[in-house]
Every structure is written in structure tokens, then in C-alpha cells.
Short mmCIF file of C-alpha atoms in Angstrom, two decimals:
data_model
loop_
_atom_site.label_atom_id
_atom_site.label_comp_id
_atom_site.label_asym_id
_atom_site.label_seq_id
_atom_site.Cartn_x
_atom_site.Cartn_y
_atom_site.Cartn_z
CA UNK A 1305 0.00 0.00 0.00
CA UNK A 1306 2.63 2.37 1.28
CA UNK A 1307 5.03 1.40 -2.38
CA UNK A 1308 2.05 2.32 -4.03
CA UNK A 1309 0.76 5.45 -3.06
CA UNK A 1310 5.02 6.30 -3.36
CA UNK A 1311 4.92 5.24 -7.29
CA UNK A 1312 1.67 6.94 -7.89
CA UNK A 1313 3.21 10.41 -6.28
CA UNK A 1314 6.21 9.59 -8.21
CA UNK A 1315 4.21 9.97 -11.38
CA UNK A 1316 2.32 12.00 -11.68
CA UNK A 1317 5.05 14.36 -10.47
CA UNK A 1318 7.12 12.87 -13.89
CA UNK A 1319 3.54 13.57 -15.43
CA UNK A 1320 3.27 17.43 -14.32
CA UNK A 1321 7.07 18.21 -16.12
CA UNK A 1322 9.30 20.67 -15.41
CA UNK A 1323 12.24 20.48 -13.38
CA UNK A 1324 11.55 20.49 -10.04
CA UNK A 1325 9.48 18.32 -8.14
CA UNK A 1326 6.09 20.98 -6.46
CA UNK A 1327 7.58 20.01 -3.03
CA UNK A 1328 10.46 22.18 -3.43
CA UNK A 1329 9.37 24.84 -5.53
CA UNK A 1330 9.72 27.20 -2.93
CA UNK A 1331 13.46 26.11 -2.06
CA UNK A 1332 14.02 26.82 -6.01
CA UNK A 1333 12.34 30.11 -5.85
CA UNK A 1334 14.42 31.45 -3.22
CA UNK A 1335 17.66 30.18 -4.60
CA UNK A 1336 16.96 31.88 -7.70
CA UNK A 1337 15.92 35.10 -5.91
CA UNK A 1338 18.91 35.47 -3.85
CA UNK A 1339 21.86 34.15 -6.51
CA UNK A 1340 23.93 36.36 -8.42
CA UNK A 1341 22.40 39.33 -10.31
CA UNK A 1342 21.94 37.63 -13.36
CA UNK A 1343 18.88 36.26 -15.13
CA UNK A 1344 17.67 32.89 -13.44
CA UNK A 1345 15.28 30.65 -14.93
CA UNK A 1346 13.46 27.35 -14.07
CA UNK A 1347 10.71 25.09 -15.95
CA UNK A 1348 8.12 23.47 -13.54
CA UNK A 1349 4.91 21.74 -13.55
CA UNK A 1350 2.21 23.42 -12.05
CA UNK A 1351 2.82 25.83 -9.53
CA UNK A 1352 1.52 24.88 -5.80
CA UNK A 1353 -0.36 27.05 -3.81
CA UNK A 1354 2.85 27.38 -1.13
CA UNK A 1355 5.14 28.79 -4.81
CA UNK A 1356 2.81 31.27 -5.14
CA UNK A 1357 2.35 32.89 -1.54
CA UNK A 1358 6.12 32.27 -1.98
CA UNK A 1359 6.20 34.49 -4.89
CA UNK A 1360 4.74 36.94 -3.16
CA UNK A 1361 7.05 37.22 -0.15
CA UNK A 1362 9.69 37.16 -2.24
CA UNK A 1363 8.12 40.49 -3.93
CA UNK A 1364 7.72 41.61 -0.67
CA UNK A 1365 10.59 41.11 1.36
CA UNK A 1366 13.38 41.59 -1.85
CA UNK A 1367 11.57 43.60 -4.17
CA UNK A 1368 11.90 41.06 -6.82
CA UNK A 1369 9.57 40.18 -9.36
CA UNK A 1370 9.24 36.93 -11.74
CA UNK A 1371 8.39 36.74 -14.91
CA UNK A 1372 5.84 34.11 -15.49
CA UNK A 1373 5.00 32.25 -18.72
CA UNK A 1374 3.34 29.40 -18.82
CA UNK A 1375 3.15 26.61 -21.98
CA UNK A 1376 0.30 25.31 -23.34
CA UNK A 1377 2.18 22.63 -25.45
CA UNK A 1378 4.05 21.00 -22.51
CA UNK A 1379 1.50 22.35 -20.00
CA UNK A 1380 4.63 23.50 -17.80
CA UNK A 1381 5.64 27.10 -16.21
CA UNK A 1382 9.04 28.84 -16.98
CA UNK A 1383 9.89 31.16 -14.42
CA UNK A 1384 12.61 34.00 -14.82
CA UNK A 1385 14.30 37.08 -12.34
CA UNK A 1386 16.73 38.71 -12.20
CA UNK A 1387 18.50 37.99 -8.85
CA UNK A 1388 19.02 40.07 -5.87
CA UNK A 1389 23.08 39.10 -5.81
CA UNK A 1390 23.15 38.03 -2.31
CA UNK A 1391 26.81 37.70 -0.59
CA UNK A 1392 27.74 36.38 2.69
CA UNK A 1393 30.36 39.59 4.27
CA UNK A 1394 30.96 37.66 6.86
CA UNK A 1395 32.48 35.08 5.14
CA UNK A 1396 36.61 35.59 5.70
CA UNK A 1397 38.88 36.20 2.44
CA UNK A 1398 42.23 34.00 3.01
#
């Protein structure tokens, strides 16, 4: 029962597309938002509630917006920013 419901939530992640799995999303969103100030950009299936209220913290708290354009064809979301360029000063140049 339990190696079942695992290979049905297996596919029909596979099934949505994109990338990255809809559990981490949110991890991908904020690693894109806070890397170097560059265009990022990320194909996913359909985005999960928690991506979008992520979105919008991310807006909120960095100022940064994402482009969002979604595809009919492969029924997936591509996702582009331009990123906030984040650096640790307390890291310690030897």
C-alpha cells in the first residue's frame, strides 16, 4: 500500500514536467531570488499554492519580481528574475 501510493506520487510528479518536483518549488524560488544578479530561470509543472504565496514574499521582502510564462504545449511554467546578488560579508577572504 505504502510502495504504491510512493509510485503513484512519483508519477504524476514525472507527469506534471518541469524540473523540479512541487515540493520544493519554494526552495528553487528562493535560490533563484537570492543568486547572483543575473537572469535565473526554471521550468516546472504546475505551480503549488505554497510557490505562489512564496512568490509573493519574495516580492515583498526583496523587491523582486518573476516573470511568469506558462506553456500550453508542454503544460509547464518557466519562471525568470533577475536575482538580488546576495553575498555572505561575513564570510573571511584567506
Amino acid at each position: 500500500d505504502v510502495g504504491q501510493r510512493g509510485v503513484e506520487a512519483l508519477l504524476e510528479e514525472v507527469w506534471d514536467g518541469g524540473c523540479v518536483d512541487s515540493t520544493h518549488q519554494p526552495l528553487a524560488l528562493l535560490l533563484m531570488a537570492v543568486g547572483p544578479e543575473d537572469v535565473a530561470r526554471i521550468r516546472t509543472g504546475r505551480l503549488t499554492r505554497q510557490a505562489m504565496d512564496y512568490l509573493r514574499l519574495i516580492r515583498d521582502f526583496f523587491g523582486i519580481t518573476f516573470k511568469v510564462k506558462a506553456d500550453a504545449d508542454s503544460k509547464t511554467v518557466t519562471l525568470s528574475c533577475l536575482g538580488y546578488g546576495y553575498r555572505n560579508v561575513s564570510k573571511q577572504v584567506t
